[in-house]
């Protein structure tokens, strides 16, 4: 029941783009997630779209290690981030492949 609810929430966020990105990732990953990982996914689903978009497209951190780990999985499954990971999309000058993700600005939400 919890998996179905998380999948439904991931695909019914309100913006078509986030429904697709987060929903597709959830469809692919949810069956292999344990209860702790589903709890992290639920926290990601609760995050506002603009915050998730900053993380996906600008490389910002979500502020928590477990959310950032899930974000990397989401990023790897999305085409927009795949270009960034492959080097086809320039990284912000403050980031290198081995650097820590920058934190979200306080007023990003």
XYZ file of C-alpha atoms in Angstrom:
109
model
C 0.000 0.000 0.000
C 2.817 2.416 0.902
C 4.590 1.767 -2.407
C 1.403 2.391 -4.398
C 0.708 5.617 -2.521
C 4.274 6.868 -3.079
C 4.047 6.014 -6.782
C 0.706 7.815 -7.111
C 2.036 10.901 -5.321
C 5.179 10.918 -7.483
C 3.076 10.919 -10.655
C 0.474 13.451 -9.488
C 2.513 16.415 -8.270
C 0.843 19.105 -10.322
C 3.469 19.972 -12.914
C 3.657 17.685 -15.908
C 7.456 17.755 -16.049
C 7.932 16.749 -12.397
C 5.141 14.156 -12.693
C 7.113 12.594 -15.524
C 10.619 12.848 -14.037
C 9.820 11.828 -10.489
C 7.135 9.360 -11.553
C 9.361 7.576 -14.037
C 12.186 7.312 -11.511
C 9.770 5.998 -8.867
C 8.303 3.417 -11.255
C 11.793 2.104 -11.976
C 13.128 2.133 -8.411
C 10.285 1.544 -5.969
C 10.140 -2.252 -6.205
C 13.751 -2.559 -5.074
C 13.441 -0.014 -2.213
C 13.278 -1.016 1.426
C 11.145 0.809 4.021
C 13.882 3.318 4.884
C 14.460 4.173 1.227
C 10.719 4.614 0.680
C 10.661 7.024 3.630
C 13.402 9.080 1.937
C 11.453 8.977 -1.337
C 8.365 10.246 0.488
C 10.407 13.162 1.846
C 11.608 13.935 -1.668
C 8.030 13.814 -2.942
C 7.064 16.309 -0.216
C 9.697 18.804 -1.419
C 8.373 21.667 -3.555
C 8.909 21.388 -7.316
C 11.170 24.480 -7.525
C 13.534 22.979 -4.949
C 13.751 19.658 -6.809
C 14.235 21.489 -10.108
C 17.158 23.487 -8.692
C 18.739 20.238 -7.605
C 18.190 18.524 -10.941
C 19.129 21.340 -13.280
C 21.557 23.450 -11.241
C 23.236 20.769 -9.132
C 22.204 22.077 -5.711
C 22.054 19.873 -2.641
C 18.759 19.042 -0.957
C 20.527 19.563 2.370
C 20.452 15.989 3.668
C 22.786 13.154 2.756
C 20.042 10.566 2.169
C 18.004 12.975 0.026
C 21.124 13.813 -1.991
C 21.778 10.102 -2.583
C 18.229 9.660 -3.872
C 18.625 12.842 -5.927
C 21.681 11.333 -7.637
C 19.573 8.319 -8.631
C 16.843 10.596 -9.955
C 19.418 12.702 -11.762
C 20.984 9.653 -13.382
C 17.588 8.543 -14.677
C 16.630 11.897 -16.195
C 17.842 12.950 -19.625
C 18.532 16.540 -18.540
C 20.942 15.421 -15.866
C 22.442 12.698 -17.993
C 23.837 15.387 -20.286
C 25.373 17.118 -17.268
C 26.879 13.890 -15.943
C 28.277 13.002 -19.391
C 29.883 16.403 -19.776
C 27.656 17.597 -22.639
C 26.176 20.239 -20.355
C 28.587 22.611 -18.609
C 28.749 22.375 -14.834
C 28.475 25.541 -12.801
C 31.981 26.974 -12.417
C 31.876 26.397 -8.662
C 31.455 22.633 -9.132
C 33.830 19.933 -10.186
C 32.934 16.281 -10.537
C 34.441 15.498 -7.135
C 33.191 18.574 -5.293
C 30.392 18.679 -2.764
C 27.027 19.839 -4.085
C 26.320 23.496 -3.241
C 23.507 24.090 -0.770
C 20.195 25.541 -1.813
C 19.808 29.260 -1.188
C 17.583 29.885 1.832
C 14.997 31.740 -0.237
C 14.822 29.029 -2.949
C 11.560 27.727 -1.583
